[in-house]
Coordinates of C-alpha atoms and ligand atoms in Angstrom, one line a residue:
M1 CA 15.2 -13.9 -8.8
N2 CA 14.0 -13.5 -5.2
A3 CA 10.3 -13.2 -5.9
E4 CA 9.3 -13.1 -2.2
L5 CA 11.6 -10.1 -1.5
I6 CA 10.3 -8.2 -4.6
D7 CA 6.7 -9.0 -3.5
R8 CA 7.5 -7.8 0.0
A9 CA 8.8 -4.5 -1.5
R10 CA 5.6 -4.1 -3.6
G11 CA 3.5 -4.8 -0.5
F12 CA 5.5 -2.3 1.5
A13 CA 5.0 0.4 -1.2
E14 CA 1.3 -0.3 -1.4
R15 CA 0.9 -0.2 2.4
E16 CA 3.2 2.6 3.4
L17 CA 3.9 4.8 0.4
L18 CA 1.1 4.8 -2.1
G19 CA -1.4 7.7 -1.6
R20 CA 1.2 9.7 0.3
E21 CA 2.9 11.2 -2.8
R22 CA 1.8 14.8 -1.9
W23 CA 3.3 14.4 1.5
F24 CA 6.6 13.1 0.1
D25 CA 6.6 16.0 -2.4
S26 CA 6.2 18.5 0.5
K27 CA 9.9 18.0 1.5
P28 CA 9.1 16.1 4.8
P29 CA 11.7 16.2 7.6
A30 CA 14.3 13.4 7.2
P31 CA 14.4 10.6 8.0
T32 CA 10.7 10.0 7.5
A33 CA 8.7 7.4 9.5
A34 CA 8.5 5.4 6.3
S35 CA 12.3 4.7 6.7
A36 CA 11.6 3.1 10.1
A37 CA 8.7 1.2 8.6
L38 CA 11.1 -0.1 5.8
H39 CA 13.4 -1.3 8.5
A40 CA 10.6 -3.0 10.4
A41 CA 9.6 -4.8 7.2
G42 CA 13.2 -6.2 7.0
L43 CA 13.9 -4.2 3.9
A44 CA 16.3 -1.4 5.1
N45 CA 19.7 -1.7 3.4
W46 CA 18.4 -4.8 1.7
W47 CA 21.6 -5.3 -0.5
L48 CA 24.0 -5.8 2.5
P49 CA 25.1 -9.4 3.0
A50 CA 22.6 -11.5 4.9
E51 CA 25.2 -12.1 7.6
Y52 CA 24.4 -8.6 8.8
G53 CA 20.7 -9.7 9.4
T54 CA 19.5 -7.8 6.3
A55 CA 17.6 -9.2 3.3
G56 CA 20.8 -9.9 1.5
A57 CA 19.5 -9.1 -2.0
S58 CA 21.6 -9.2 -5.1
L59 CA 21.9 -6.0 -7.2
T60 CA 19.8 -7.8 -9.9
D61 CA 16.9 -8.2 -7.4
S62 CA 17.5 -4.6 -6.2
V63 CA 16.5 -3.3 -9.7
D64 CA 13.0 -4.6 -9.1
I65 CA 12.9 -3.6 -5.5
V66 CA 13.8 0.0 -6.5
S67 CA 11.2 -0.1 -9.3
E68 CA 8.5 -1.1 -6.7
L69 CA 9.5 1.6 -4.3
S70 CA 9.8 4.2 -7.0
Y71 CA 6.4 3.4 -8.4
A72 CA 5.1 5.0 -5.2
D73 CA 7.8 7.6 -4.5
A74 CA 11.2 8.0 -6.3
G75 CA 12.6 10.2 -3.6
F76 CA 12.0 7.7 -0.9
A77 CA 13.5 5.0 -3.1
F78 CA 16.6 7.1 -3.7
S79 CA 17.1 7.8 -0.1
S80 CA 16.7 4.1 0.7
F81 CA 19.2 2.8 -1.8
L82 CA 21.8 5.5 -2.1
S83 CA 23.9 4.1 0.7
V84 CA 24.8 1.2 -1.6
L85 CA 27.5 3.5 -3.1
G86 CA 29.3 3.9 0.2
T87 CA 28.6 0.4 1.6
T88 CA 30.1 -1.2 -1.5
M89 CA 33.3 0.9 -1.1
L90 CA 33.5 0.2 2.6
R91 CA 32.9 -3.6 2.1
L92 CA 35.5 -3.9 -0.6
Y93 CA 38.2 -1.4 0.4
G94 CA 37.8 -0.7 4.1
A95 CA 39.8 -2.4 6.8
P96 CA 37.7 -5.5 7.8
A97 CA 37.3 -4.3 11.4
L98 CA 36.1 -0.9 10.2
A99 CA 33.6 -2.4 7.7
E100 CA 32.3 -4.9 10.3
Q101 CA 31.8 -2.1 12.9
Y102 CA 30.0 0.4 10.7
L103 CA 28.1 -1.9 8.4
G104 CA 26.9 -3.9 11.4
R105 CA 25.7 -0.8 13.2
M106 CA 24.0 0.5 10.1
A107 CA 22.3 -2.9 9.4
A108 CA 21.1 -3.2 13.0
G109 CA 19.6 0.3 13.1
G110 CA 18.3 0.6 9.5
G111 CA 20.6 3.7 9.1
F112 CA 22.3 5.5 6.3
C113 CA 25.7 6.1 4.9
G114 CA 26.2 9.6 3.4
I115 CA 28.5 10.1 0.4
L116 CA 30.3 13.4 0.2
V117 CA 31.9 13.9 -3.2
S118 CA 30.5 16.8 -5.2
E119 CA 31.9 20.3 -4.7
E120 CA 30.8 23.7 -6.0
D121 CA 34.0 24.4 -8.0
A122 CA 35.2 21.0 -9.0
G123 CA 31.8 19.9 -10.6
S124 CA 32.1 16.5 -12.2
E125 CA 35.9 16.9 -12.5
L126 CA 36.7 14.9 -9.3
G127 CA 40.4 15.4 -10.0
R128 CA 39.8 19.0 -8.9
T129 CA 38.4 18.1 -5.5
A130 CA 39.5 20.7 -2.9
A131 CA 38.6 18.9 0.4
L132 CA 41.8 17.9 2.2
F133 CA 42.8 15.3 4.7
T134 CA 46.0 16.1 6.7
A135 CA 47.9 13.4 8.6
K136 CA 48.4 14.2 12.4
G137 CA 50.1 11.2 14.1
D138 CA 47.8 8.3 13.8
R139 CA 44.9 10.6 13.0
L140 CA 43.6 12.3 9.9
V141 CA 42.0 15.8 9.9
L142 CA 39.5 16.7 7.2
D143 CA 38.5 20.1 6.0
G144 CA 36.4 21.1 3.0
D145 CA 33.0 22.1 1.7
K146 CA 30.7 19.6 0.0
Y147 CA 27.9 20.8 -2.2
F148 CA 25.3 18.0 -2.5
A149 CA 25.1 15.1 -0.1
T150 CA 22.0 13.0 0.4
N151 CA 21.0 11.5 3.7
T152 CA 23.9 13.2 5.5
D153 CA 22.0 14.5 8.5
A154 CA 20.5 11.2 9.4
A155 CA 23.5 9.1 8.5
D156 CA 25.5 6.9 10.8
F157 CA 28.7 7.6 8.9
L158 CA 29.9 9.6 5.9
L159 CA 32.4 8.6 3.2
V160 CA 34.2 11.7 2.1
A161 CA 36.3 12.1 -1.0
A162 CA 39.3 14.3 -0.3
R163 CA 42.9 14.8 -1.4
S164 CA 46.0 14.5 0.8
A165 CA 47.3 17.9 2.1
E166 CA 50.9 16.4 1.9
D167 CA 50.7 15.0 -1.6
D168 CA 48.3 16.5 -4.2
A169 CA 48.4 13.2 -6.2
V170 CA 46.9 11.2 -3.4
F171 CA 43.1 11.1 -3.6
G172 CA 41.3 9.1 -1.0
V173 CA 38.0 8.2 0.6
V174 CA 37.8 8.6 4.3
L175 CA 35.1 7.3 6.7
V176 CA 33.9 10.1 9.1
P177 CA 31.3 9.1 11.8
R178 CA 28.3 11.5 11.5
D179 CA 28.8 12.7 15.1
T180 CA 32.4 13.8 14.6
P181 CA 32.9 17.3 15.8
G182 CA 33.2 19.7 12.9
V183 CA 30.6 18.1 10.6
E184 CA 28.2 20.9 9.9
I185 CA 25.0 20.8 7.9
V186 CA 25.0 24.2 6.1
K187 CA 21.5 23.8 4.6
R188 CA 19.0 21.3 3.1
W189 CA 18.5 22.0 -0.6
D190 CA 15.1 22.9 -1.8
M191 CA 15.1 20.5 -4.8
I192 CA 12.5 20.7 -7.6
G193 CA 12.0 16.9 -7.5
M194 CA 12.9 13.9 -5.4
R195 CA 11.6 15.9 -2.4
G196 CA 11.0 12.7 -0.4
S197 CA 14.8 12.5 -0.1
A198 CA 16.9 15.0 1.8
T199 CA 20.1 16.5 0.2
Y200 CA 22.4 18.9 2.0
Q201 CA 25.3 21.2 1.6
V202 CA 27.9 20.2 4.2
R203 CA 31.0 21.7 5.7
L204 CA 33.8 19.8 7.4
S205 CA 36.1 21.8 9.7
G206 CA 38.9 20.0 11.5
C207 CA 37.1 16.7 11.6
E208 CA 39.5 14.3 13.2
V209 CA 39.3 10.5 12.6
P210 CA 41.7 7.5 13.0
A211 CA 44.1 7.1 10.1
A212 CA 42.7 3.6 9.7
N213 CA 39.4 5.2 8.4
L214 CA 41.2 5.9 5.1
L215 CA 40.0 3.2 2.6
R216 CA 42.6 1.3 0.6
G217 CA 43.3 2.4 -3.0
H218 CA 42.9 5.5 -5.2
G219 CA 39.7 7.3 -4.4
L220 CA 38.6 7.7 -8.0
R221 CA 38.8 4.0 -8.5
L222 CA 36.9 3.2 -5.3
L223 CA 34.2 5.7 -6.3
E224 CA 33.9 4.1 -9.7
A225 CA 33.4 0.7 -8.1
G226 CA 30.7 1.9 -5.8
L227 CA 29.0 4.2 -8.5
N228 CA 28.4 1.1 -10.6
A229 CA 25.8 -0.1 -8.1
S230 CA 24.2 3.3 -7.4
R231 CA 24.0 4.3 -11.0
I232 CA 22.2 1.1 -11.9
L233 CA 19.7 1.8 -9.1
I234 CA 19.3 5.4 -10.1
A235 CA 18.4 4.1 -13.6
S236 CA 16.0 1.6 -12.0
T237 CA 14.0 4.4 -10.4
A238 CA 13.0 5.4 -13.9
I239 CA 11.4 2.0 -14.4
G240 CA 9.1 2.5 -11.4
V241 CA 8.2 6.1 -12.3
C242 CA 7.4 5.2 -15.9
R243 CA 5.3 2.2 -14.8
R244 CA 3.3 4.6 -12.7
I245 CA 2.9 7.1 -15.6
R246 CA 1.6 4.2 -17.8
D247 CA -0.9 3.1 -15.2
L248 CA -2.1 6.7 -14.6
A249 CA -2.5 7.1 -18.3
M250 CA -4.6 3.9 -18.6
E251 CA -6.9 5.1 -15.7
Y252 CA -7.3 8.5 -17.3
A253 CA -8.0 7.2 -20.8
A254 CA -10.7 4.9 -19.5
A255 CA -12.7 7.9 -18.4
K256 CA -11.7 10.5 -21.0
Q257 CA -13.9 10.8 -24.1
V258 CA -12.5 11.8 -27.5
K259 CA -14.7 11.9 -30.6
G260 CA -17.5 10.2 -28.6
A261 CA -15.5 7.2 -27.4
P262 CA -13.1 6.5 -24.6
L263 CA -9.5 7.5 -25.2
L264 CA -8.6 4.0 -24.3
G265 CA -9.7 2.7 -27.7
N266 CA -8.0 5.5 -29.7
A267 CA -5.3 4.3 -32.1
V268 CA -3.1 7.3 -31.3
F269 CA -3.3 6.6 -27.6
A270 CA -2.6 2.9 -28.2
G271 CA 0.5 3.8 -30.2
K272 CA 1.8 6.0 -27.4
L273 CA 1.2 3.3 -24.7
G274 CA 2.8 0.7 -26.9
Q275 CA 5.9 2.9 -27.2
V276 CA 5.9 3.4 -23.4
E277 CA 5.8 -0.3 -22.8
M278 CA 8.7 -0.9 -25.2
L279 CA 10.8 1.7 -23.4
I280 CA 10.0 0.2 -20.0
D281 CA 11.0 -3.2 -21.1
V282 CA 14.3 -2.1 -22.6
M283 CA 15.0 0.0 -19.4
R284 CA 14.3 -3.0 -17.2
N285 CA 16.4 -5.4 -19.3
Q286 CA 19.4 -3.0 -19.4
C287 CA 19.3 -2.5 -15.6
R288 CA 19.0 -6.2 -14.9
S289 CA 21.9 -7.1 -17.3
A290 CA 24.1 -4.3 -15.8
A291 CA 23.2 -5.5 -12.3
A292 CA 24.0 -9.1 -13.2
E293 CA 27.4 -8.0 -14.4
F294 CA 28.0 -6.2 -11.1
D295 CA 26.8 -9.3 -9.2
R296 CA 29.2 -11.5 -11.1
A297 CA 32.1 -9.3 -10.1
M298 CA 30.9 -9.3 -6.5
A299 CA 30.7 -13.2 -6.6
S300 CA 34.2 -13.5 -8.0
A301 CA 37.2 -14.8 -6.0
D302 CA 38.4 -11.3 -5.4
P303 CA 35.6 -8.7 -5.9
A304 CA 37.7 -5.8 -4.7
A305 CA 40.4 -6.5 -7.3
A306 CA 37.8 -7.3 -10.0
L307 CA 36.0 -4.0 -9.6
Y308 CA 39.1 -2.0 -9.0
R309 CA 40.4 -3.3 -12.3
A310 CA 37.2 -2.9 -14.2
G311 CA 36.4 0.6 -12.9
T312 CA 33.3 2.1 -14.3
L313 CA 31.2 -0.6 -16.1
R314 CA 30.0 0.2 -19.6
S315 CA 26.7 -1.5 -18.8
A316 CA 26.1 0.7 -15.7
L317 CA 26.8 3.9 -17.7
A318 CA 24.5 2.7 -20.5
A319 CA 21.8 1.9 -18.0
K320 CA 21.9 5.3 -16.3
M321 CA 22.0 7.3 -19.6
Y322 CA 19.4 5.2 -21.4
C323 CA 17.0 5.2 -18.5
G324 CA 17.4 9.0 -18.1
Q325 CA 16.6 9.5 -21.8
A326 CA 13.9 6.9 -22.2
G327 CA 12.3 8.0 -18.9
W328 CA 12.2 11.6 -20.2
E329 CA 10.5 10.4 -23.4
V330 CA 7.8 8.7 -21.2
A331 CA 7.5 11.8 -19.1
T332 CA 6.9 13.9 -22.2
I333 CA 4.2 11.5 -23.5
G334 CA 2.7 11.4 -20.0
S335 CA 2.7 15.1 -19.5
E336 CA 1.0 15.8 -22.9
L337 CA -1.6 13.0 -22.3
F338 CA -3.4 14.8 -19.5
G339 CA -3.8 18.0 -21.4
G340 CA -3.8 21.2 -19.3
L341 CA -4.3 19.2 -16.2
G342 CA -0.9 17.7 -16.8
Y343 CA 0.6 21.2 -16.3
T344 CA -1.0 21.7 -12.9
H345 CA -0.1 20.6 -9.4
D346 CA -3.5 19.0 -9.2
H347 CA -2.4 15.9 -11.1
L348 CA 0.5 13.7 -10.0
I349 CA 2.2 13.7 -13.4
G350 CA 3.9 17.0 -12.6
K351 CA 5.7 15.4 -9.7
L352 CA 6.6 12.4 -11.7
V353 CA 8.2 14.5 -14.4
R354 CA 10.2 16.5 -11.8
D355 CA 11.3 13.3 -10.1
L356 CA 12.3 11.7 -13.4
R357 CA 14.7 14.5 -14.4
Y358 CA 17.2 13.5 -11.7
V359 CA 18.0 10.2 -13.5
G360 CA 19.9 12.0 -16.2
L361 CA 21.6 14.4 -13.8
V362 CA 22.7 12.8 -10.5
E363 CA 26.0 10.9 -10.4
G364 CA 27.0 12.3 -13.8
G365 CA 24.9 14.1 -16.4
D366 CA 24.7 12.7 -19.9
D367 CA 27.7 14.8 -21.1
V368 CA 29.8 13.3 -18.3
I369 CA 28.5 9.7 -19.0
R370 CA 29.1 10.1 -22.7
D371 CA 32.6 11.3 -22.0
L372 CA 33.3 8.3 -19.8
L373 CA 32.0 5.9 -22.4
Y374 CA 34.1 7.5 -25.0
T375 CA 37.4 7.6 -23.0
R376 CA 37.0 4.2 -21.4
Y377 CA 35.3 2.1 -24.0
V378 CA 35.8 3.7 -27.4
I379 CA 39.3 5.1 -27.4
P380 CA 41.0 1.9 -26.0
T381 CA 40.7 -0.4 -29.0
A382 CA 41.1 -3.5 -26.7
K383 CA 37.8 -2.6 -25.0
R384 CA 35.9 -2.2 -28.2
R385 CA 33.5 -5.2 -28.8
Ligands
FAD1 C1 19.0 15.2 -5.8 C2 20.5 15.2 -5.8 C3 21.2 14.4 -4.9 C4 22.6 14.4 -4.9 N1 23.2 13.7 -4.0 C5 24.6 13.7 -3.9 C6 25.3 13.0 -2.9 O1 24.7 12.3 -2.1 N2 26.7 13.0 -2.9 C7 27.3 13.8 -3.8 O2 28.6 13.8 -3.7 N3 26.7 14.5 -4.8 C8 25.3 14.4 -4.9 N4 24.7 15.1 -5.9 C9 25.5 15.8 -6.9 C10 25.3 15.3 -8.3 O3 25.8 14.0 -8.4 C11 25.9 16.2 -9.2 O4 25.2 17.4 -9.1 C12 25.9 15.7 -10.7 O5 26.7 14.6 -10.8 C13 26.2 16.8 -11.6 O6 27.5 17.4 -11.3 P1 27.7 18.9 -11.1 O7 26.6 19.5 -10.3 O8 29.1 19.0 -10.5 O9 27.6 19.6 -12.5 P2 28.7 19.4 -13.7 O10 28.9 18.0 -13.9 O11 29.9 20.2 -13.4 O12 27.9 20.0 -14.9 C14 27.7 21.3 -15.1 C15 27.8 21.5 -16.6 O13 29.1 21.1 -17.2 C16 28.9 20.2 -18.2 N5 30.0 19.2 -18.2 C17 30.5 18.6 -17.1 N6 31.5 17.7 -17.5 C18 31.4 17.7 -18.8 C19 32.2 16.9 -19.8 N7 33.1 16.0 -19.4 N8 31.9 17.1 -21.1 C20 31.0 18.1 -21.5 N9 30.3 18.8 -20.6 C21 30.5 18.6 -19.3 C22 27.6 19.5 -17.9 O14 27.0 18.9 -19.1 C23 26.7 20.7 -17.4 O15 26.3 21.4 -18.5 C24 23.3 15.2 -5.8 C25 22.6 16.0 -6.7 C26 21.2 16.0 -6.7 C27 20.5 16.9 -7.7

């Protein structure tokens, strides 16, 4: 474990984020100055290989880095790590020169990679994706509407999931530089939580890029490879938010009197906090072990082939679903603990509850995750362990 890096993330969160929760919750313009500060602290895009001049952290260390950032603001953390989905796909399945060019630029500037997959009609059935790429000589032309896409406006480049106009069975992922004519931000969504991050509806109209910007392999498989990393880090945000709820609960209980004594010494309160600590510990262990599995695949002789073959990792699916559910249990305990105050905007718990809800929704709601676990790991008898 890279303790120095995790300490640096904690120090950054204490210095730059803590105490600014209301501001992050106000839907600040993106990117915020905090992103530039993250870059100045040598932490932007910390998972990229160190050859790019970044911190070069493993995904296992990223679990704790995300927990530290999320302790202060989950939206900021999400916006800071979500590029891992696209950069993983680009590193593994992009032409080397393309990867070098765009990852190098992103690392140098502390920028973002937007990921444009979801569509209004297709929902989680990516096989129904309607966005199209059309071959035009040695160019590709992209058209389509994407429903939710985080960081897009500030991104250096976008990775767009689309199908071939010539062959319906061909589903690909195409790199589109953000400044390509035809990339239009339709609107920024007014989300109920994670308001420190910016998510947009985006339209692509006749966006022309070199044909070499099409990543190698079936798009669904590439997405599954990258989603392993981002799903584990989405799960990790729940660890940070739940740690924050625990600490706020302890602060409150020290001052709150029940039956003539501080709530802190009350057996019912102790039981609740014991339960919270157990949930945090299991969340952290599941995220770390899923991340270690991902890191092992990345350290193998041929990580692109290893992750293409493996597809969606059971441990990553379990981490996201478990952390969403356990996080929600902690949110419920936290929200009740502060009494009526917990149902107001005066106390931070309301924001933490809203932020936590995203863990069980983004990159696949629980029904979708359960379906994936069943079809990939229960039906195939060879995969049952
Ligand atoms: C804050 C935020 C940021 C986001 N950022 C991005 C981004 O950067 N890029 C991007 O591409 N997308 C992004 N998204 C989209 C997000 O990943 C999707 O909204 C999420 O995966 C849910 O998909 P959906 O909206 O298509 O709903 P659906 O998955 O279609 O769900 C709608 C309903 O259908 C049900 N359902 C769907 N599939 C099944 C099934 N197999 N079995 C049973 N029931 C099912 C669900 O349970 C639910 O009730 C973001 C969303 C949010 C909220």
